[in-house]
């Protein structure tokens, strides 16, 4: 068993030298040694014959027995914690289990065996969680990917997977990852935020919410754009609550995240190729298949490839009211990215034809941003009013302007209405949502109080 000096170990990281608690490092190294003995002691022939609760009891018994044999070396170590973490080593994510149990954690970012960051409420912070070494971290990664029938090694050094709770996992190992394996876990939110929650935490204003919910009811198709972790999926979840309950929804996602409070939902999820490179089912195939399932609405968790053309075809052939998210820097950039995705189909469509197709299918683009300090805000709602000479004509309806930073170095600002009355207002009225023109009058919109951060998950973070 490895030992450490009484002095604190110093390790280099991307942010400079980092000090590691020698007692914690010794704990992790001792745990890995006991774990190896525990695995060797298991009767593998019985694994297929007993239930998981029985297996857990057997693991607990073996762990207690091995710890008793090491009483002297474990004298200065929390033996209760050792037993709990040994079980986590076998069934869970080892040192990461406490972070997985923390509902405030939205992302877990493992930069190396001795460097683990988390995101809480939009802010990154370094934790005191460490692994014994790279082999220890690699074993946890291997366990995650093996559960979904994937592999990761030098010949296949990257993998995307999903945990049982829906959390998304991405891992990269050498030779692509320099300095040891890297692991990223995007937590899956347990609770669904309602539109009232998003108004309450300052993500958008009541005026914005009235307009967007009316657009959803009136079957107006729109994109939700933004960067990673900006709040796209959370906003899509919240708005889906306003889809009439007599409609049939089909959702298409790479990793199932949407939590729709709707009685009639058909959920489809892509599948990666197996170890032989076969069996892949991508989003484009699922979009095509969804059209044969009599959907009233199609919700694509995130459009990112050639499925964009099939989605636009659906929008232009009677499947109105589609909602989807897209990674982009602003509303105009979202449309340009959509053009690029249509080009990925391989069809040589003239750009003005593609733009007319987009204008006919999509009426609104809603952009969400994560600002400095962790706040999420709907920073722009734009209407596509047409195309002029092939170029998009966009009219902003609402927006958010950042005016500075507060004493906590967090972004502050105000919402505003531009004064543009959307062309789709008549369609909203026909659908029973006759919004007053005063809703769109040009004005700065002040919140009753400026919250410290937007889009918070009450039980767990997620992509938001």
mmCIF file of N, CA and C in Angstrom, residues 217-309:
data_model
loop_
_atom_site.group_PDB
_atom_site.id
_atom_site.type_symbol
_atom_site.label_atom_id
_atom_site.label_comp_id
_atom_site.label_asym_id
_atom_site.label_seq_id
_atom_site.Cartn_x
_atom_site.Cartn_y
_atom_site.Cartn_z
ATOM 1 N N UNK A 217 -49.613 27.998 -27.093
ATOM 2 C CA UNK A 217 -51.010 27.586 -27.248
ATOM 3 C C UNK A 217 -51.477 27.746 -28.699
ATOM 4 N N UNK A 218 -50.970 28.768 -29.385
ATOM 5 C CA UNK A 218 -51.392 29.060 -30.752
ATOM 6 C C UNK A 218 -50.624 28.250 -31.790
ATOM 7 N N UNK A 219 -49.828 27.279 -31.356
ATOM 8 C CA UNK A 219 -49.081 26.387 -32.247
ATOM 9 C C UNK A 219 -48.120 27.152 -33.149
ATOM 10 N N UNK A 220 -47.434 28.136 -32.584
ATOM 11 C CA UNK A 220 -46.393 28.856 -33.320
ATOM 12 C C UNK A 220 -45.053 28.178 -33.032
ATOM 13 N N UNK A 221 -44.377 27.737 -34.089
ATOM 14 C CA UNK A 221 -43.100 27.038 -33.923
ATOM 15 C C UNK A 221 -41.996 28.041 -33.615
ATOM 16 N N UNK A 222 -41.125 27.676 -32.661
ATOM 17 C CA UNK A 222 -39.985 28.550 -32.408
ATOM 18 C C UNK A 222 -38.773 27.800 -31.871
ATOM 19 N N UNK A 223 -37.632 28.462 -32.024
ATOM 20 C CA UNK A 223 -36.354 27.955 -31.544
ATOM 21 C C UNK A 223 -36.031 28.608 -30.210
ATOM 22 N N UNK A 224 -35.374 27.851 -29.332
ATOM 23 C CA UNK A 224 -34.784 28.409 -28.117
ATOM 24 C C UNK A 224 -33.285 28.245 -28.259
ATOM 25 N N UNK A 225 -32.570 29.355 -28.334
ATOM 26 C CA UNK A 225 -31.123 29.301 -28.544
ATOM 27 C C UNK A 225 -30.378 29.723 -27.288
ATOM 28 N N UNK A 226 -29.098 29.377 -27.239
ATOM 29 C CA UNK A 226 -28.272 29.746 -26.093
ATOM 30 C C UNK A 226 -27.038 28.886 -26.023
ATOM 31 N N UNK A 227 -26.168 29.219 -25.090
ATOM 32 C CA UNK A 227 -24.949 28.454 -24.893
ATOM 33 C C UNK A 227 -25.182 27.275 -23.963
ATOM 34 N N UNK A 228 -24.113 26.523 -23.717
ATOM 35 C CA UNK A 228 -24.194 25.379 -22.815
ATOM 36 C C UNK A 228 -24.554 25.845 -21.408
ATOM 37 N N UNK A 229 -25.557 25.206 -20.812
ATOM 38 C CA UNK A 229 -25.947 25.542 -19.451
ATOM 39 C C UNK A 229 -26.674 26.864 -19.311
ATOM 40 N N UNK A 230 -27.165 27.430 -20.427
ATOM 41 C CA UNK A 230 -27.812 28.741 -20.359
ATOM 42 C C UNK A 230 -29.247 28.660 -19.853
ATOM 43 N N UNK A 231 -29.884 27.504 -19.993
ATOM 44 C CA UNK A 231 -31.265 27.383 -19.538
ATOM 45 C C UNK A 231 -32.238 27.006 -20.630
ATOM 46 N N UNK A 232 -31.750 26.496 -21.760
ATOM 47 C CA UNK A 232 -32.614 26.191 -22.903
ATOM 48 C C UNK A 232 -33.631 25.097 -22.567
ATOM 49 N N UNK A 233 -33.135 23.979 -22.032
ATOM 50 C CA UNK A 233 -34.025 22.854 -21.747
ATOM 51 C C UNK A 233 -35.012 23.199 -20.636
ATOM 52 N N UNK A 234 -34.562 23.937 -19.632
ATOM 53 C CA UNK A 234 -35.456 24.333 -18.549
ATOM 54 C C UNK A 234 -36.604 25.193 -19.065
ATOM 55 N N UNK A 235 -36.290 26.142 -19.955
ATOM 56 C CA UNK A 235 -37.333 26.994 -20.526
ATOM 57 C C UNK A 235 -38.280 26.178 -21.394
ATOM 58 N N UNK A 236 -37.735 25.255 -22.182
ATOM 59 C CA UNK A 236 -38.574 24.399 -23.015
ATOM 60 C C UNK A 236 -39.517 23.557 -22.156
ATOM 61 N N UNK A 237 -38.984 23.003 -21.062
ATOM 62 C CA UNK A 237 -39.809 22.241 -20.122
ATOM 63 C C UNK A 237 -40.977 23.089 -19.609
ATOM 64 N N UNK A 238 -40.643 24.298 -19.166
ATOM 65 C CA UNK A 238 -41.662 25.166 -18.564
ATOM 66 C C UNK A 238 -42.739 25.535 -19.575
ATOM 67 N N UNK A 239 -42.345 25.837 -20.798
ATOM 68 C CA UNK A 239 -43.315 26.246 -21.815
ATOM 69 C C UNK A 239 -44.177 25.082 -22.282
ATOM 70 N N UNK A 240 -43.654 23.870 -22.203
ATOM 71 C CA UNK A 240 -44.426 22.706 -22.663
ATOM 72 C C UNK A 240 -45.676 22.486 -21.823
ATOM 73 N N UNK A 241 -45.705 23.045 -20.623
ATOM 74 C CA UNK A 241 -46.883 22.896 -19.767
ATOM 75 C C UNK A 241 -48.109 23.576 -20.375
ATOM 76 N N UNK A 242 -47.901 24.471 -21.361
ATOM 77 C CA UNK A 242 -49.004 25.208 -21.953
ATOM 78 C C UNK A 242 -49.489 24.582 -23.262
ATOM 79 N N UNK A 243 -48.945 23.434 -23.614
ATOM 80 C CA UNK A 243 -49.463 22.693 -24.759
ATOM 81 C C UNK A 243 -50.776 22.032 -24.332
ATOM 82 N N UNK A 244 -51.849 22.213 -25.062
ATOM 83 C CA UNK A 244 -53.130 21.614 -24.665
ATOM 84 C C UNK A 244 -53.010 20.114 -24.429
ATOM 85 N N UNK A 245 -53.681 19.628 -23.411
ATOM 86 C CA UNK A 245 -53.544 18.233 -22.999
ATOM 87 C C UNK A 245 -54.229 17.243 -23.926
ATOM 88 N N UNK A 246 -54.968 17.736 -24.920
ATOM 89 C CA UNK A 246 -55.583 16.809 -25.870
ATOM 90 C C UNK A 246 -54.681 16.572 -27.080
ATOM 91 N N UNK A 247 -53.434 17.049 -27.008
ATOM 92 C CA UNK A 247 -52.496 16.866 -28.114
ATOM 93 C C UNK A 247 -51.491 15.765 -27.793
ATOM 94 N N UNK A 248 -51.022 15.107 -28.839
ATOM 95 C CA UNK A 248 -50.033 14.021 -28.717
ATOM 96 C C UNK A 248 -48.645 14.584 -29.010
ATOM 97 N N UNK A 249 -47.728 14.416 -28.061
ATOM 98 C CA UNK A 249 -46.368 14.947 -28.192
ATOM 99 C C UNK A 249 -45.397 13.808 -28.464
ATOM 100 N N UNK A 250 -44.448 14.054 -29.357
ATOM 101 C CA UNK A 250 -43.331 13.136 -29.568
ATOM 102 C C UNK A 250 -42.051 13.913 -29.304
ATOM 103 N N UNK A 251 -41.246 13.434 -28.360
ATOM 104 C CA UNK A 251 -39.971 14.094 -28.038
ATOM 105 C C UNK A 251 -38.824 13.270 -28.602
ATOM 106 N N UNK A 252 -37.815 13.967 -29.102
ATOM 107 C CA UNK A 252 -36.636 13.329 -29.703
ATOM 108 C C UNK A 252 -35.407 13.951 -29.070
ATOM 109 N N UNK A 253 -34.573 13.119 -28.440
ATOM 110 C CA UNK A 253 -33.411 13.632 -27.716
ATOM 111 C C UNK A 253 -32.220 12.699 -27.865
ATOM 112 N N UNK A 254 -31.032 13.276 -27.763
ATOM 113 C CA UNK A 254 -29.812 12.469 -27.695
ATOM 114 C C UNK A 254 -29.717 11.788 -26.338
ATOM 115 N N UNK A 255 -30.001 12.537 -25.289
ATOM 116 C CA UNK A 255 -30.059 11.996 -23.927
ATOM 117 C C UNK A 255 -31.331 12.551 -23.299
ATOM 118 N N UNK A 256 -32.230 11.670 -22.895
ATOM 119 C CA UNK A 256 -33.542 12.088 -22.417
ATOM 120 C C UNK A 256 -33.423 13.007 -21.210
ATOM 121 N N UNK A 257 -33.858 14.259 -21.374
ATOM 122 C CA UNK A 257 -33.789 15.257 -20.301
ATOM 123 C C UNK A 257 -35.129 15.927 -20.027
ATOM 124 N N UNK A 258 -35.937 16.045 -21.056
ATOM 125 C CA UNK A 258 -37.186 16.786 -20.910
ATOM 126 C C UNK A 258 -38.086 16.130 -19.872
ATOM 127 N N UNK A 259 -38.662 16.967 -19.000
ATOM 128 C CA UNK A 259 -39.591 16.494 -17.975
ATOM 129 C C UNK A 259 -40.934 17.151 -18.272
ATOM 130 N N UNK A 260 -41.722 16.543 -19.118
ATOM 131 C CA UNK A 260 -42.950 17.180 -19.587
ATOM 132 C C UNK A 260 -44.141 16.782 -18.721
ATOM 133 N N UNK A 261 -44.840 17.795 -18.195
ATOM 134 C CA UNK A 261 -46.054 17.562 -17.426
ATOM 135 C C UNK A 261 -47.222 17.507 -18.414
ATOM 136 N N UNK A 262 -47.312 16.390 -19.099
ATOM 137 C CA UNK A 262 -48.298 16.247 -20.155
ATOM 138 C C UNK A 262 -48.760 14.800 -20.181
ATOM 139 N N UNK A 263 -50.064 14.541 -20.369
ATOM 140 C CA UNK A 263 -50.564 13.167 -20.277
ATOM 141 C C UNK A 263 -50.229 12.273 -21.458
ATOM 142 N N UNK A 264 -49.896 12.864 -22.616
ATOM 143 C CA UNK A 264 -49.704 12.039 -23.810
ATOM 144 C C UNK A 264 -48.368 12.375 -24.470
ATOM 145 N N UNK A 265 -47.319 11.697 -24.014
ATOM 146 C CA UNK A 265 -45.968 11.952 -24.519
ATOM 147 C C UNK A 265 -45.347 10.640 -24.965
ATOM 148 N N UNK A 266 -44.793 10.640 -26.170
ATOM 149 C CA UNK A 266 -44.011 9.506 -26.676
ATOM 150 C C UNK A 266 -42.556 9.961 -26.710
ATOM 151 N N UNK A 267 -41.705 9.301 -25.924
ATOM 152 C CA UNK A 267 -40.304 9.731 -25.811
ATOM 153 C C UNK A 267 -39.414 8.830 -26.651
ATOM 154 N N UNK A 268 -38.617 9.444 -27.513
ATOM 155 C CA UNK A 268 -37.658 8.725 -28.344
ATOM 156 C C UNK A 268 -36.257 9.220 -28.018
ATOM 157 N N UNK A 269 -35.288 8.302 -28.025
ATOM 158 C CA UNK A 269 -33.902 8.647 -27.699
ATOM 159 C C UNK A 269 -32.971 7.972 -28.695
ATOM 160 N N UNK A 270 -31.957 8.691 -29.126
ATOM 161 C CA UNK A 270 -30.992 8.142 -30.083
ATOM 162 C C UNK A 270 -30.196 7.005 -29.443
ATOM 163 N N UNK A 271 -29.564 6.211 -30.290
ATOM 164 C CA UNK A 271 -28.736 5.118 -29.796
ATOM 165 C C UNK A 271 -27.391 5.165 -30.497
ATOM 166 N N UNK A 272 -26.321 5.025 -29.729
ATOM 167 C CA UNK A 272 -24.982 4.998 -30.299
ATOM 168 C C UNK A 272 -24.690 3.624 -30.892
ATOM 169 N N UNK A 273 -23.705 3.587 -31.760
ATOM 170 C CA UNK A 273 -23.283 2.317 -32.341
ATOM 171 C C UNK A 273 -22.672 1.432 -31.262
ATOM 172 N N UNK A 274 -22.776 0.121 -31.436
ATOM 173 C CA UNK A 274 -22.165 -0.803 -30.476
ATOM 174 C C UNK A 274 -20.675 -0.928 -30.735
ATOM 175 N N UNK A 275 -20.025 -1.831 -30.018
ATOM 176 C CA UNK A 275 -18.567 -1.968 -30.133
ATOM 177 C C UNK A 275 -18.135 -2.408 -31.526
ATOM 178 N N UNK A 276 -19.072 -3.003 -32.303
ATOM 179 C CA UNK A 276 -18.750 -3.408 -33.685
ATOM 180 C C UNK A 276 -19.067 -2.293 -34.681
ATOM 181 N N UNK A 277 -19.511 -1.135 -34.165
ATOM 182 C CA UNK A 277 -19.828 -0.018 -35.042
ATOM 183 C C UNK A 277 -21.183 -0.122 -35.710
ATOM 184 N N UNK A 278 -22.073 -0.945 -35.157
ATOM 185 C CA UNK A 278 -23.383 -1.153 -35.760
ATOM 186 C C UNK A 278 -24.499 -0.736 -34.791
ATOM 187 N N UNK A 279 -25.685 -0.552 -35.334
ATOM 188 C CA UNK A 279 -26.854 -0.306 -34.503
ATOM 189 C C UNK A 279 -27.128 1.141 -34.166
ATOM 190 N N UNK A 280 -26.396 2.083 -34.763
ATOM 191 C CA UNK A 280 -26.615 3.501 -34.454
ATOM 192 C C UNK A 280 -27.964 3.968 -34.994
ATOM 193 N N UNK A 281 -28.675 4.728 -34.177
ATOM 194 C CA UNK A 281 -29.908 5.380 -34.613
ATOM 195 C C UNK A 281 -29.778 6.856 -34.269
ATOM 196 N N UNK A 282 -29.740 7.723 -35.283
ATOM 197 C CA UNK A 282 -29.510 9.146 -35.030
ATOM 198 C C UNK A 282 -30.820 9.925 -34.985
ATOM 199 N N UNK A 283 -30.701 11.221 -34.692
ATOM 200 C CA UNK A 283 -31.898 12.050 -34.542
ATOM 201 C C UNK A 283 -32.672 12.184 -35.837
ATOM 202 N N UNK A 284 -31.967 12.185 -36.953
ATOM 203 C CA UNK A 284 -32.665 12.333 -38.233
ATOM 204 C C UNK A 284 -33.609 11.154 -38.469
ATOM 205 N N UNK A 285 -33.149 9.951 -38.175
ATOM 206 C CA UNK A 285 -34.011 8.777 -38.336
ATOM 207 C C UNK A 285 -35.219 8.859 -37.406
ATOM 208 N N UNK A 286 -34.994 9.360 -36.179
ATOM 209 C CA UNK A 286 -36.100 9.456 -35.230
ATOM 210 C C UNK A 286 -37.114 10.510 -35.654
ATOM 211 N N UNK A 287 -36.637 11.631 -36.213
ATOM 212 C CA UNK A 287 -37.566 12.653 -36.693
ATOM 213 C C UNK A 287 -38.430 12.081 -37.807
ATOM 214 N N UNK A 288 -37.809 11.351 -38.723
ATOM 215 C CA UNK A 288 -38.564 10.747 -39.822
ATOM 216 C C UNK A 288 -39.602 9.757 -39.291
ATOM 217 N N UNK A 289 -39.179 8.927 -38.333
ATOM 218 C CA UNK A 289 -40.096 7.944 -37.762
ATOM 219 C C UNK A 289 -41.226 8.597 -36.994
ATOM 220 N N UNK A 290 -40.932 9.724 -36.341
ATOM 221 C CA UNK A 290 -41.953 10.393 -35.538
ATOM 222 C C UNK A 290 -43.121 10.861 -36.390
ATOM 223 N N UNK A 291 -42.870 11.177 -37.661
ATOM 224 C CA UNK A 291 -43.928 11.658 -38.549
ATOM 225 C C UNK A 291 -44.948 10.563 -38.836
ATOM 226 N N UNK A 292 -44.568 9.311 -38.611
ATOM 227 C CA UNK A 292 -45.490 8.186 -38.839
ATOM 228 C C UNK A 292 -46.246 7.817 -37.566
ATOM 229 N N UNK A 293 -46.037 8.598 -36.508
ATOM 230 C CA UNK A 293 -46.631 8.265 -35.209
ATOM 231 C C UNK A 293 -47.800 9.187 -34.847
ATOM 232 N N UNK A 294 -48.347 9.867 -35.824
ATOM 233 C CA UNK A 294 -49.444 10.797 -35.653
ATOM 234 C C UNK A 294 -49.198 11.830 -34.540
ATOM 235 N N UNK A 295 -48.073 12.575 -34.642
ATOM 236 C CA UNK A 295 -47.802 13.588 -33.615
ATOM 237 C C UNK A 295 -48.594 14.858 -33.865
ATOM 238 N N UNK A 296 -49.078 15.475 -32.796
ATOM 239 C CA UNK A 296 -49.604 16.836 -32.903
ATOM 240 C C UNK A 296 -48.459 17.839 -32.811
ATOM 241 N N UNK A 297 -47.472 17.480 -32.004
ATOM 242 C CA UNK A 297 -46.290 18.344 -31.860
ATOM 243 C C UNK A 297 -45.050 17.474 -31.793
ATOM 244 N N UNK A 298 -43.964 18.009 -32.344
ATOM 245 C CA UNK A 298 -42.660 17.347 -32.250
ATOM 246 C C UNK A 298 -41.734 18.266 -31.469
ATOM 247 N N UNK A 299 -41.136 17.733 -30.415
ATOM 248 C CA UNK A 299 -40.190 18.500 -29.615
ATOM 249 C C UNK A 299 -38.820 17.832 -29.740
ATOM 250 N N UNK A 300 -37.873 18.533 -30.338
ATOM 251 C CA UNK A 300 -36.517 18.019 -30.472
ATOM 252 C C UNK A 300 -35.674 18.664 -29.379
ATOM 253 N N UNK A 301 -35.112 17.821 -28.504
ATOM 254 C CA UNK A 301 -34.349 18.345 -27.365
ATOM 255 C C UNK A 301 -33.270 19.316 -27.776
ATOM 256 N N UNK A 302 -32.543 18.979 -28.839
ATOM 257 C CA UNK A 302 -31.536 19.901 -29.385
ATOM 258 C C UNK A 302 -31.265 19.505 -30.820
ATOM 259 N N UNK A 303 -31.477 20.430 -31.732
ATOM 260 C CA UNK A 303 -31.186 20.159 -33.134
ATOM 261 C C UNK A 303 -29.710 20.465 -33.364
ATOM 262 N N UNK A 304 -28.997 19.517 -33.999
ATOM 263 C CA UNK A 304 -27.552 19.695 -34.146
ATOM 264 C C UNK A 304 -26.996 19.148 -35.447
ATOM 265 N N UNK A 305 -27.856 18.645 -36.336
ATOM 266 C CA UNK A 305 -27.333 18.045 -37.557
ATOM 267 C C UNK A 305 -28.355 18.044 -38.668
ATOM 268 N N UNK A 306 -28.247 17.020 -39.532
ATOM 269 C CA UNK A 306 -29.069 16.948 -40.734
ATOM 270 C C UNK A 306 -30.556 16.809 -40.440
ATOM 271 N N UNK A 307 -30.912 16.446 -39.185
ATOM 272 C CA UNK A 307 -32.335 16.337 -38.838
ATOM 273 C C UNK A 307 -33.046 17.685 -38.932
ATOM 274 N N UNK A 308 -32.271 18.777 -39.019
ATOM 275 C CA UNK A 308 -32.876 20.112 -39.132
ATOM 276 C C UNK A 308 -33.786 20.201 -40.354
ATOM 277 N N UNK A 309 -33.366 19.601 -41.486
ATOM 278 C CA UNK A 309 -34.185 19.663 -42.692
ATOM 279 C C UNK A 309 -35.492 18.902 -42.505
#
